[in-house]
Short mmCIF file of N, CA and C in Angstrom, two decimals:
data_model
loop_
_atom_site.label_atom_id
_atom_site.label_comp_id
_atom_site.label_asym_id
_atom_site.label_seq_id
_atom_site.Cartn_x
_atom_site.Cartn_y
_atom_site.Cartn_z
N MET A 1 0.82 -1.11 -0.09
CA MET A 1 -0.02 -0.03 0.01
C MET A 1 0.92 1.22 -0.02
N LYS A 2 0.59 2.18 -0.89
CA LYS A 2 1.34 3.45 -1.00
C LYS A 2 1.02 4.43 0.13
N SER A 3 2.01 5.25 0.45
CA SER A 3 1.75 6.09 1.59
C SER A 3 0.86 7.25 1.09
N LYS A 4 0.36 7.87 1.92
CA LYS A 4 -0.50 9.16 1.66
C LYS A 4 0.45 10.27 1.11
N LYS A 5 1.54 10.36 1.59
CA LYS A 5 2.66 11.32 1.09
C LYS A 5 2.89 11.12 -0.33
N GLY A 6 3.27 9.77 -0.70
CA GLY A 6 3.45 9.44 -2.06
C GLY A 6 2.42 9.74 -2.95
N THR A 7 1.10 9.40 -2.66
CA THR A 7 -0.05 9.72 -3.36
C THR A 7 -0.15 11.21 -3.76
N THR A 8 -0.05 11.94 -2.69
CA THR A 8 -0.19 13.46 -2.73
C THR A 8 0.99 14.09 -3.75
N ILE A 9 2.07 13.49 -3.68
CA ILE A 9 3.14 14.08 -4.73
C ILE A 9 2.84 13.72 -5.91
N GLN A 10 2.29 12.41 -6.28
CA GLN A 10 1.89 11.98 -7.63
C GLN A 10 0.75 12.92 -8.13
N THR A 11 -0.10 13.08 -7.20
CA THR A 11 -1.33 13.95 -7.64
C THR A 11 -1.01 15.29 -8.07
N CYS A 12 -0.08 15.87 -7.14
CA CYS A 12 0.41 17.26 -7.47
C CYS A 12 1.25 17.35 -8.86
N ALA A 13 2.07 16.25 -8.90
CA ALA A 13 2.92 16.26 -10.20
C ALA A 13 1.91 16.13 -11.38
N GLY A 14 0.93 15.28 -11.22
CA GLY A 14 -0.03 15.13 -12.26
C GLY A 14 -0.74 16.42 -12.77
N ALA A 15 -1.15 16.96 -11.62
CA ALA A 15 -1.86 18.36 -11.95
C ALA A 15 -1.14 19.41 -12.48
N LEU A 16 0.33 19.33 -12.12
CA LEU A 16 1.28 20.23 -12.63
C LEU A 16 1.52 19.95 -14.28
N LEU A 17 1.57 18.67 -14.53
CA LEU A 17 1.68 18.31 -15.87
C LEU A 17 0.47 18.67 -16.83
N ILE A 18 -0.61 18.44 -16.13
CA ILE A 18 -1.84 18.93 -17.00
C ILE A 18 -1.80 20.40 -17.19
N VAL A 19 -1.56 21.20 -16.18
CA VAL A 19 -1.45 22.81 -16.39
C VAL A 19 -0.38 23.10 -17.46
N LEU A 20 0.77 22.39 -17.26
CA LEU A 20 1.87 22.68 -18.20
C LEU A 20 1.57 22.44 -19.62
N GLY A 21 0.82 21.12 -19.74
CA GLY A 21 0.40 20.77 -21.11
C GLY A 21 -0.60 21.76 -21.69
N ALA A 22 -1.50 22.19 -20.82
CA ALA A 22 -2.55 23.13 -21.35
C ALA A 22 -1.82 24.44 -21.74
N TYR A 23 -0.85 24.88 -20.95
CA TYR A 23 -0.29 26.13 -21.35
C TYR A 23 0.66 25.97 -22.61
N CYS A 24 1.36 24.87 -22.77
CA CYS A 24 2.08 24.64 -23.92
C CYS A 24 1.26 24.48 -25.11
N SER A 25 0.11 23.88 -25.04
CA SER A 25 -0.86 23.73 -26.14
C SER A 25 -1.28 25.10 -26.69
N HIS A 26 -1.51 25.89 -25.66
CA HIS A 26 -2.11 27.21 -25.92
C HIS A 26 -0.92 28.13 -26.67
N TYR A 27 0.28 27.91 -26.17
CA TYR A 27 1.48 28.59 -26.67
C TYR A 27 1.65 28.05 -28.14
N ALA A 28 1.55 26.93 -28.34
CA ALA A 28 1.73 26.28 -29.69
C ALA A 28 0.69 26.81 -30.66
N TRP A 29 -0.65 26.84 -30.18
CA TRP A 29 -1.65 27.19 -31.07
C TRP A 29 -1.45 28.73 -31.51
N ARG A 30 -0.99 29.53 -30.47
CA ARG A 30 -0.77 31.02 -30.77
C ARG A 30 0.18 31.13 -31.76
N ALA A 31 1.48 30.35 -31.73
CA ALA A 31 2.60 30.42 -32.50
C ALA A 31 2.13 29.98 -34.01
N ALA A 32 1.42 28.78 -34.05
CA ALA A 32 0.88 28.39 -35.35
C ALA A 32 0.02 29.24 -35.92
N ARG A 33 -0.85 29.76 -35.25
CA ARG A 33 -1.97 30.90 -35.89
C ARG A 33 -1.19 32.08 -36.37
N ALA A 34 -0.20 32.61 -35.59
CA ALA A 34 0.76 33.73 -36.03
C ALA A 34 1.23 33.54 -37.27
N HIS A 35 1.94 32.31 -37.51
CA HIS A 35 2.68 31.91 -38.62
C HIS A 35 1.70 31.85 -39.77
N TRP A 36 0.53 31.22 -39.59
CA TRP A 36 -0.50 31.21 -40.70
C TRP A 36 -0.99 32.46 -41.16
N ILE A 37 -1.18 33.40 -40.20
CA ILE A 37 -1.64 34.77 -40.52
C ILE A 37 -0.43 35.48 -41.33
N TYR A 38 0.78 35.29 -40.91
CA TYR A 38 2.15 35.86 -41.68
C TYR A 38 2.12 35.25 -43.09
N LYS A 39 2.10 33.96 -43.16
CA LYS A 39 1.98 33.33 -44.46
C LYS A 39 0.89 33.88 -45.41
N SER A 40 -0.41 34.12 -44.90
CA SER A 40 -1.36 34.57 -45.62
C SER A 40 -1.10 35.98 -46.13
N ALA A 41 -0.55 36.79 -45.33
CA ALA A 41 -0.20 38.23 -45.53
C ALA A 41 0.87 38.21 -46.61
N LYS A 42 1.76 37.46 -46.35
CA LYS A 42 2.98 37.41 -47.42
C LYS A 42 2.60 36.81 -48.78
N TYR A 43 1.84 35.74 -48.87
CA TYR A 43 1.53 35.06 -50.05
C TYR A 43 -0.03 34.97 -50.42
N GLY A 44 -0.91 35.36 -49.59
CA GLY A 44 -2.12 35.20 -49.78
C GLY A 44 -2.74 36.29 -50.68
N PRO A 45 -4.15 36.36 -50.86
CA PRO A 45 -4.86 37.21 -51.77
C PRO A 45 -4.76 38.77 -51.41
N THR A 46 -4.37 38.98 -50.11
CA THR A 46 -4.35 40.46 -49.70
C THR A 46 -2.75 40.94 -49.69
N GLN A 47 -1.93 40.23 -50.29
CA GLN A 47 -0.64 40.59 -50.27
C GLN A 47 -0.31 41.98 -51.14
N ASP A 48 -1.24 42.20 -52.06
CA ASP A 48 -1.08 43.40 -52.88
C ASP A 48 -1.68 44.64 -52.14
N ASP A 49 -2.59 44.42 -51.18
CA ASP A 49 -2.97 45.55 -50.39
C ASP A 49 -2.24 45.56 -49.19
N LEU A 50 -1.17 46.46 -49.22
CA LEU A 50 -0.21 46.66 -48.05
C LEU A 50 -0.97 46.90 -46.79
N SER A 51 -1.91 47.78 -46.75
CA SER A 51 -2.46 48.28 -45.44
C SER A 51 -3.10 47.03 -44.86
N VAL A 52 -3.79 46.17 -45.52
CA VAL A 52 -4.36 45.05 -45.07
C VAL A 52 -3.25 44.07 -44.62
N ALA A 53 -2.28 43.82 -45.35
CA ALA A 53 -1.21 43.04 -45.05
C ALA A 53 -0.43 43.32 -43.76
N LEU A 54 -0.15 44.67 -43.60
CA LEU A 54 0.44 45.13 -42.36
C LEU A 54 -0.52 45.04 -41.07
N ARG A 55 -1.72 45.19 -41.28
CA ARG A 55 -2.69 45.01 -40.15
C ARG A 55 -2.65 43.51 -39.81
N SER A 56 -2.50 42.54 -40.89
CA SER A 56 -2.38 41.13 -40.47
C SER A 56 -1.03 40.84 -39.72
N ILE A 57 -0.01 41.38 -40.16
CA ILE A 57 1.18 41.22 -39.48
C ILE A 57 1.19 41.77 -37.96
N GLU A 58 0.46 42.88 -37.74
CA GLU A 58 0.20 43.28 -36.25
C GLU A 58 -0.37 42.26 -35.46
N ARG A 59 -1.54 41.65 -36.13
CA ARG A 59 -2.33 40.61 -35.41
C ARG A 59 -1.36 39.38 -35.11
N ALA A 60 -0.51 38.97 -36.20
CA ALA A 60 0.45 37.86 -35.92
C ALA A 60 1.38 38.20 -34.79
N HIS A 61 1.93 39.29 -34.86
CA HIS A 61 2.90 39.72 -33.84
C HIS A 61 2.20 39.85 -32.38
N ARG A 62 0.91 40.28 -32.24
CA ARG A 62 0.27 40.26 -30.97
C ARG A 62 0.14 38.80 -30.47
N LEU A 63 -0.17 37.97 -31.50
CA LEU A 63 -0.30 36.50 -30.99
C LEU A 63 0.96 35.79 -30.56
N TYR A 64 2.02 36.24 -31.38
CA TYR A 64 3.30 35.48 -31.12
C TYR A 64 4.55 36.58 -31.33
N PRO A 65 4.80 37.32 -30.38
CA PRO A 65 5.80 38.41 -30.50
C PRO A 65 7.21 38.10 -30.41
N HIS A 66 7.50 36.86 -30.73
CA HIS A 66 9.01 36.57 -30.75
C HIS A 66 9.46 36.12 -32.09
N ASN A 67 8.77 36.21 -33.13
CA ASN A 67 9.29 35.95 -34.36
C ASN A 67 9.58 37.25 -35.21
N TYR A 68 10.86 37.46 -35.21
CA TYR A 68 11.47 38.76 -35.78
C TYR A 68 11.30 38.77 -37.41
N ARG A 69 10.95 37.51 -38.04
CA ARG A 69 10.61 37.49 -39.35
C ARG A 69 9.49 38.36 -39.86
N PHE A 70 8.52 38.34 -38.94
CA PHE A 70 7.29 39.11 -39.21
C PHE A 70 7.79 40.71 -39.38
N CYS A 71 8.69 41.08 -38.51
CA CYS A 71 9.23 42.38 -38.62
C CYS A 71 9.95 42.68 -39.76
N ILE A 72 10.66 41.68 -40.23
CA ILE A 72 11.63 41.98 -41.42
C ILE A 72 10.69 42.16 -42.49
N TRP A 73 9.66 41.30 -42.80
CA TRP A 73 8.95 41.37 -43.85
C TRP A 73 8.13 42.77 -43.88
N ALA A 74 7.45 43.01 -42.83
CA ALA A 74 6.72 44.23 -42.62
C ALA A 74 7.37 45.53 -42.95
N ALA A 75 8.80 45.55 -42.39
CA ALA A 75 9.56 46.64 -42.51
C ALA A 75 10.03 46.88 -44.03
N GLU A 76 10.43 45.68 -44.53
CA GLU A 76 10.91 45.91 -45.88
C GLU A 76 9.61 46.23 -46.78
N GLN A 77 8.54 45.64 -46.59
CA GLN A 77 7.32 46.01 -47.53
C GLN A 77 7.06 47.45 -47.29
N ALA A 78 6.88 47.98 -46.19
CA ALA A 78 6.51 49.34 -45.86
C ALA A 78 7.54 50.22 -46.51
N TYR A 79 8.78 50.00 -46.38
CA TYR A 79 9.79 50.88 -46.85
C TYR A 79 9.91 50.79 -48.37
N THR A 80 9.98 49.56 -48.93
CA THR A 80 10.11 49.55 -50.39
C THR A 80 8.89 49.98 -51.26
N ARG A 81 7.69 49.84 -50.58
CA ARG A 81 6.56 50.14 -51.21
C ARG A 81 5.94 51.47 -50.85
N ARG A 82 6.63 52.30 -50.10
CA ARG A 82 6.26 53.73 -49.84
C ARG A 82 6.10 54.54 -51.01
N SER A 83 6.83 54.27 -52.17
CA SER A 83 6.94 55.40 -53.28
C SER A 83 5.63 54.93 -54.24
N GLU A 84 4.80 53.94 -53.84
CA GLU A 84 3.61 53.45 -54.54
C GLU A 84 2.42 54.58 -54.29
N VAL A 85 2.60 55.21 -53.11
CA VAL A 85 1.57 56.14 -52.77
C VAL A 85 2.17 57.51 -52.36
N GLY A 86 1.22 58.41 -52.14
CA GLY A 86 1.80 59.75 -51.85
C GLY A 86 1.00 60.28 -50.53
N GLY A 87 1.41 61.47 -50.15
CA GLY A 87 0.73 62.19 -49.01
C GLY A 87 0.95 61.42 -47.69
N THR A 88 -0.22 61.50 -47.01
CA THR A 88 -0.19 60.75 -45.61
C THR A 88 -0.14 59.34 -45.67
N GLU A 89 -0.38 58.71 -46.70
CA GLU A 89 -0.25 57.26 -46.79
C GLU A 89 1.34 56.97 -46.91
N ARG A 90 1.97 57.67 -47.57
CA ARG A 90 3.48 57.50 -47.76
C ARG A 90 4.15 57.64 -46.35
N GLN A 91 3.62 58.83 -45.67
CA GLN A 91 4.18 58.97 -44.27
C GLN A 91 3.83 57.74 -43.38
N ARG A 92 2.68 57.28 -43.52
CA ARG A 92 2.21 56.18 -42.76
C ARG A 92 3.17 54.94 -42.98
N ARG A 93 3.41 54.68 -44.18
CA ARG A 93 4.39 53.53 -44.51
C ARG A 93 5.77 53.79 -44.02
N TYR A 94 6.20 55.01 -44.06
CA TYR A 94 7.46 55.16 -43.67
C TYR A 94 7.53 55.16 -42.06
N ARG A 95 6.56 55.48 -41.33
CA ARG A 95 6.37 55.26 -39.98
C ARG A 95 6.28 53.73 -39.54
N ALA A 96 5.59 53.17 -40.52
CA ALA A 96 5.33 51.70 -40.17
C ALA A 96 6.76 50.91 -40.42
N ALA A 97 7.49 51.38 -41.42
CA ALA A 97 8.83 50.77 -41.73
C ALA A 97 9.74 51.02 -40.47
N GLU A 98 9.83 52.14 -39.92
CA GLU A 98 10.52 52.66 -38.75
C GLU A 98 10.11 51.76 -37.50
N ASN A 99 8.82 51.70 -37.36
CA ASN A 99 8.32 50.92 -36.20
C ASN A 99 8.76 49.46 -36.08
N TRP A 100 8.49 48.77 -37.45
CA TRP A 100 8.72 47.39 -37.60
C TRP A 100 10.25 47.10 -37.46
N THR A 101 11.10 48.10 -37.94
CA THR A 101 12.51 47.95 -37.84
C THR A 101 12.98 47.89 -36.37
N ASP A 102 12.40 48.89 -35.70
CA ASP A 102 12.88 48.99 -34.15
C ASP A 102 12.41 47.86 -33.41
N VAL A 103 11.10 47.26 -33.65
CA VAL A 103 10.67 46.11 -33.02
C VAL A 103 11.40 44.89 -33.29
N GLY A 104 11.79 44.60 -34.56
CA GLY A 104 12.68 43.67 -35.11
C GLY A 104 13.96 43.57 -34.52
N LEU A 105 14.59 44.78 -34.45
CA LEU A 105 15.95 44.79 -33.94
C LEU A 105 15.92 44.63 -32.44
N ALA A 106 14.93 44.99 -31.68
CA ALA A 106 14.88 44.55 -30.32
C ALA A 106 14.98 43.02 -30.26
N LEU A 107 14.33 42.46 -31.16
CA LEU A 107 14.23 40.95 -30.97
C LEU A 107 15.62 40.33 -31.46
N ASN A 108 16.23 40.89 -32.60
CA ASN A 108 17.33 40.36 -33.13
C ASN A 108 18.27 41.51 -33.70
N PRO A 109 19.04 42.06 -32.90
CA PRO A 109 19.92 43.20 -33.36
C PRO A 109 20.93 42.92 -34.40
N PHE A 110 21.11 41.58 -34.87
CA PHE A 110 22.02 41.19 -35.76
C PHE A 110 21.34 40.93 -37.11
N SER A 111 20.10 41.26 -37.19
CA SER A 111 19.46 40.96 -38.51
C SER A 111 19.86 41.94 -39.63
N GLY A 112 20.46 41.49 -40.59
CA GLY A 112 21.02 42.21 -41.76
C GLY A 112 19.89 43.14 -42.41
N PRO A 113 18.70 42.39 -42.81
CA PRO A 113 17.72 43.10 -43.51
C PRO A 113 17.16 44.33 -42.70
N LEU A 114 16.95 43.96 -41.46
CA LEU A 114 16.57 45.25 -40.61
C LEU A 114 17.51 46.35 -40.43
N GLN A 115 18.79 45.81 -40.23
CA GLN A 115 19.91 46.88 -40.24
C GLN A 115 19.85 47.78 -41.45
N LEU A 116 19.61 47.13 -42.65
CA LEU A 116 19.64 47.90 -43.80
C LEU A 116 18.54 48.80 -43.96
N VAL A 117 17.31 48.36 -43.54
CA VAL A 117 16.12 49.08 -43.58
C VAL A 117 16.32 50.39 -42.58
N LYS A 118 17.10 50.18 -41.56
CA LYS A 118 17.29 51.09 -40.75
C LYS A 118 18.28 52.24 -41.17
N ALA A 119 19.30 51.74 -42.03
CA ALA A 119 20.34 52.61 -42.54
C ALA A 119 19.61 53.41 -43.64
N ARG A 120 18.83 52.88 -44.39
CA ARG A 120 18.09 53.41 -45.52
C ARG A 120 17.14 54.49 -45.08
N LEU A 121 16.38 54.24 -43.91
CA LEU A 121 15.57 55.28 -43.26
C LEU A 121 16.33 56.44 -42.75
N LEU A 122 17.51 56.19 -42.33
CA LEU A 122 18.22 57.23 -41.64
C LEU A 122 18.96 58.04 -42.88
N GLN A 123 19.21 57.49 -43.94
CA GLN A 123 20.04 58.08 -44.97
C GLN A 123 19.49 59.44 -45.55
N LYS A 124 18.18 59.71 -45.51
CA LYS A 124 17.76 60.89 -46.02
C LYS A 124 17.99 62.12 -44.86
N ARG A 125 17.69 61.65 -43.57
CA ARG A 125 17.63 62.54 -42.57
C ARG A 125 19.13 62.97 -42.11
N ASP A 126 19.93 61.73 -41.97
CA ASP A 126 21.29 61.86 -41.52
C ASP A 126 22.25 60.91 -42.16
N PRO A 127 22.61 61.23 -43.18
CA PRO A 127 23.51 60.24 -43.97
C PRO A 127 24.78 59.79 -43.25
N ALA A 128 25.35 60.65 -42.46
CA ALA A 128 26.51 60.29 -41.64
C ALA A 128 26.09 59.25 -40.50
N ALA A 129 24.99 59.47 -39.88
CA ALA A 129 24.40 58.59 -38.81
C ALA A 129 24.23 57.05 -39.67
N ALA A 130 23.54 57.28 -40.70
CA ALA A 130 23.23 55.93 -41.53
C ALA A 130 24.55 55.28 -41.76
N ALA A 131 25.56 55.94 -42.31
CA ALA A 131 26.84 55.23 -42.64
C ALA A 131 27.47 54.61 -41.32
N THR A 132 27.48 55.42 -40.30
CA THR A 132 28.01 54.88 -39.05
C THR A 132 27.33 53.72 -38.51
N GLY A 133 26.04 53.66 -38.47
CA GLY A 133 25.35 52.58 -38.09
C GLY A 133 25.53 51.27 -38.96
N TRP A 134 25.57 51.56 -40.25
CA TRP A 134 25.83 50.42 -41.08
C TRP A 134 27.32 49.87 -40.94
N ALA A 135 28.09 50.88 -40.65
CA ALA A 135 29.42 50.30 -40.53
C ALA A 135 29.66 49.37 -39.40
N LYS A 136 28.89 49.76 -38.33
CA LYS A 136 29.01 48.82 -37.10
C LYS A 136 28.50 47.48 -37.52
N TYR A 137 27.33 47.31 -38.24
CA TYR A 137 26.98 46.01 -38.71
C TYR A 137 27.99 45.25 -39.68
N VAL A 138 28.60 46.13 -40.59
CA VAL A 138 29.61 45.59 -41.47
C VAL A 138 30.79 44.89 -40.56
N GLU A 139 31.12 45.55 -39.60
CA GLU A 139 32.17 45.02 -38.64
C GLU A 139 31.95 43.61 -38.13
N TRP A 140 30.44 43.44 -38.00
CA TRP A 140 30.17 42.03 -37.48
C TRP A 140 29.98 41.07 -38.69
N HIS A 141 29.45 41.53 -39.83
CA HIS A 141 29.30 40.66 -40.87
C HIS A 141 30.11 41.21 -42.13
N PHE A 142 31.49 41.17 -41.76
CA PHE A 142 32.41 41.75 -42.72
C PHE A 142 32.70 41.18 -44.02
N TRP A 143 32.67 39.88 -44.19
CA TRP A 143 33.13 39.28 -45.43
C TRP A 143 32.06 39.19 -46.55
N GLU A 144 30.96 39.85 -46.45
CA GLU A 144 30.00 39.89 -47.43
C GLU A 144 30.06 41.24 -48.43
N PRO A 145 30.54 41.16 -49.69
CA PRO A 145 30.84 42.30 -50.45
C PRO A 145 29.57 43.06 -50.59
N TYR A 146 28.38 42.65 -50.62
CA TYR A 146 27.22 43.54 -50.73
C TYR A 146 27.22 44.51 -49.55
N ASN A 147 27.56 44.04 -48.32
CA ASN A 147 27.47 45.08 -47.17
C ASN A 147 28.50 46.19 -47.46
N HIS A 148 29.79 45.89 -48.04
CA HIS A 148 30.70 46.97 -48.22
C HIS A 148 30.03 47.86 -49.51
N ALA A 149 29.46 47.27 -50.31
CA ALA A 149 28.81 48.03 -51.49
C ALA A 149 27.75 49.11 -50.87
N VAL A 150 26.98 48.64 -49.94
CA VAL A 150 26.01 49.51 -49.39
C VAL A 150 26.69 50.59 -48.65
N LEU A 151 27.89 50.13 -47.88
CA LEU A 151 28.61 51.21 -47.06
C LEU A 151 29.27 52.12 -47.99
N VAL A 152 29.57 51.85 -49.25
CA VAL A 152 30.21 52.89 -50.31
C VAL A 152 29.07 53.92 -50.53
N ASP A 153 27.78 53.37 -50.82
CA ASP A 153 26.65 54.27 -51.12
C ASP A 153 26.38 55.15 -49.99
N LEU A 154 26.38 54.53 -48.73
CA LEU A 154 26.04 55.45 -47.61
C LEU A 154 27.12 56.49 -47.22
N TYR A 155 28.43 56.15 -47.31
CA TYR A 155 29.38 57.10 -47.19
C TYR A 155 29.51 58.03 -48.32
N ALA A 156 29.30 57.81 -49.52
CA ALA A 156 29.24 58.70 -50.64
C ALA A 156 28.02 59.55 -50.37
N SER A 157 26.82 59.19 -49.99
CA SER A 157 25.70 60.14 -49.75
C SER A 157 25.98 60.97 -48.60
N ALA A 158 26.85 60.64 -47.67
CA ALA A 158 27.17 61.47 -46.50
C ALA A 158 28.57 62.46 -46.89
N GLY A 159 28.95 62.25 -48.21
CA GLY A 159 30.00 63.25 -48.57
C GLY A 159 31.39 62.75 -48.12
N ASP A 160 31.49 61.55 -47.48
CA ASP A 160 32.75 61.05 -46.92
C ASP A 160 33.41 60.10 -48.04
N PHE A 161 33.94 60.67 -49.05
CA PHE A 161 34.56 60.06 -50.22
C PHE A 161 35.69 59.17 -49.82
N THR A 162 36.52 59.64 -48.92
CA THR A 162 37.73 58.69 -48.51
C THR A 162 37.21 57.39 -47.88
N ARG A 163 36.44 57.39 -47.00
CA ARG A 163 35.77 56.29 -46.52
C ARG A 163 34.99 55.43 -47.65
N ALA A 164 34.30 56.04 -48.50
CA ALA A 164 33.50 55.30 -49.50
C ALA A 164 34.55 54.75 -50.48
N ALA A 165 35.70 55.28 -50.80
CA ALA A 165 36.75 54.72 -51.73
C ALA A 165 37.46 53.45 -50.85
N ASN A 166 37.56 53.61 -49.56
CA ASN A 166 38.17 52.53 -48.81
C ASN A 166 37.18 51.40 -48.77
N ALA A 167 35.91 51.66 -48.60
CA ALA A 167 34.95 50.59 -48.64
C ALA A 167 34.92 49.95 -49.95
N LEU A 168 35.23 50.66 -50.98
CA LEU A 168 34.96 50.10 -52.37
C LEU A 168 36.10 49.02 -52.67
N ASP A 169 37.25 49.26 -51.99
CA ASP A 169 38.40 48.15 -52.12
C ASP A 169 37.78 46.78 -51.79
N TRP A 170 36.90 46.75 -50.80
CA TRP A 170 36.36 45.41 -50.33
C TRP A 170 35.27 44.93 -51.22
N VAL A 171 34.86 45.58 -52.36
CA VAL A 171 33.90 45.16 -53.21
C VAL A 171 34.41 44.69 -54.48
N LYS A 172 35.79 44.97 -54.75
CA LYS A 172 36.44 44.64 -55.89
C LYS A 172 36.21 43.05 -56.19
N GLY A 173 36.03 42.83 -57.52
CA GLY A 173 35.88 41.40 -57.88
C GLY A 173 34.57 40.72 -57.59
N SER A 174 33.65 41.66 -57.13
CA SER A 174 32.30 40.98 -56.72
C SER A 174 31.24 41.56 -57.80
N GLU A 175 30.07 40.95 -57.76
CA GLU A 175 29.05 41.40 -58.65
C GLU A 175 28.42 42.79 -58.30
N HIS A 176 28.81 43.27 -57.15
CA HIS A 176 28.32 44.47 -56.67
C HIS A 176 29.16 45.78 -56.83
N TYR A 177 30.34 45.47 -57.46
CA TYR A 177 31.34 46.34 -57.85
C TYR A 177 30.85 47.63 -58.57
N GLU A 178 30.44 47.26 -59.78
CA GLU A 178 29.79 48.28 -60.66
C GLU A 178 28.81 49.30 -60.15
N TRP A 179 27.91 48.59 -59.32
CA TRP A 179 26.85 49.38 -58.80
C TRP A 179 27.40 50.35 -57.69
N ALA A 180 28.30 49.86 -56.89
CA ALA A 180 29.02 50.70 -55.79
C ALA A 180 29.82 51.77 -56.55
N MET A 181 30.60 51.42 -57.53
CA MET A 181 31.32 52.50 -58.24
C MET A 181 30.44 53.50 -58.87
N GLY A 182 29.25 53.07 -59.39
CA GLY A 182 28.44 54.07 -59.99
C GLY A 182 27.93 55.01 -59.00
N ARG A 183 27.46 54.40 -57.72
CA ARG A 183 26.99 55.35 -56.75
C ARG A 183 28.06 56.34 -56.14
N LEU A 184 29.30 55.84 -56.04
CA LEU A 184 30.43 56.79 -55.58
C LEU A 184 30.52 57.83 -56.72
N GLN A 185 30.52 57.54 -58.05
CA GLN A 185 30.86 58.44 -59.04
C GLN A 185 29.53 59.49 -59.10
N ASP A 186 28.30 58.90 -58.89
CA ASP A 186 27.18 59.81 -58.98
C ASP A 186 27.22 60.81 -57.75
N ALA A 187 27.70 60.42 -56.64
CA ALA A 187 27.71 61.33 -55.48
C ALA A 187 28.75 62.22 -55.59
N TRP A 188 29.90 61.83 -56.13
CA TRP A 188 31.02 62.83 -56.59
C TRP A 188 30.78 63.78 -57.46
N ARG A 189 29.93 63.38 -58.58
CA ARG A 189 29.48 64.34 -59.54
C ARG A 189 28.47 65.50 -58.96
N ALA A 190 27.68 64.88 -58.14
CA ALA A 190 26.74 65.79 -57.35
C ALA A 190 27.28 66.82 -56.54
N GLU A 191 28.37 66.41 -55.90
CA GLU A 191 29.15 67.17 -54.98
C GLU A 191 29.84 68.22 -55.94
N MET A 192 30.33 67.96 -56.93
CA MET A 192 31.17 68.94 -57.80
C MET A 192 30.22 69.91 -58.52
N THR A 193 28.89 69.55 -58.77
CA THR A 193 28.10 70.51 -59.30
C THR A 193 27.23 71.31 -58.45
N LEU A 194 27.30 71.29 -56.95
CA LEU A 194 26.77 72.10 -56.09
C LEU A 194 27.21 73.52 -56.25
N PRO A 195 26.28 74.51 -56.04
CA PRO A 195 26.79 75.85 -56.23
C PRO A 195 27.69 76.22 -54.85
N PRO A 196 28.53 77.11 -54.93
CA PRO A 196 29.39 77.48 -53.83
C PRO A 196 28.55 78.07 -52.61
N GLN A 197 28.78 77.80 -51.46
CA GLN A 197 27.91 78.33 -50.36
C GLN A 197 28.87 79.51 -49.93
N ASP A 198 28.07 80.43 -49.40
CA ASP A 198 28.54 81.68 -48.96
C ASP A 198 28.92 81.49 -47.39
#
C-alpha cells in the first residue's frame, strides 16, 4: 500500500503536468496561428493591399511577439513600397517601416535586412549616422561584399568620399562592384555641381 505522502506528490505532479500541457498547447496554437496569418499576408490574396497585409502582421505579432521575421517582412514592404503612394499614406508607410525595424531589432539586433532598412531610413535625414550605423553592422558581418557596397553608397551620400573609396576596395571582384562604383561616381558628380556656399 502506498503512503499518503507518495499519493499526494503524484497527484500534485499530475496536476502540474496537466497545467503545463495546457499552457504549452495554448502557446503552440498561438505560434501556429501567428505563422499562418504571416504566411497569408505574405503570399495570400491580400498581399497586394499593403495596408491590409500590415494589419495582418500586427495581429500575428500580437499572437506571437517572438518571431522577428514578421518584422523583417513588414519593415521591408513598408519601406520599399512607400513610393507607390503619396501624401499621408506615404508617411504612414514610412512610420510603419521605422516601427517594424525598431521592434525587429529589439528581437534580433544582428538582422541584416533590418539593419539595412534602418540605414536606408536614416540616409535622407542623417547620412553620416546611417553610414556609421551600417559600418557597425559591417564590422560584425564583414566578409559579404554587398555589405561593403552599401557602405560605399552610404559614405558617398554623406560626402565622406575617402571612406567610400576605402569601402570600395572590399567590393572589388564582386558582382556589386559596378553598382557601388556608380553610386560613388554619382555622389562625387553631385558634389562637384553644387553651387558654392557663402
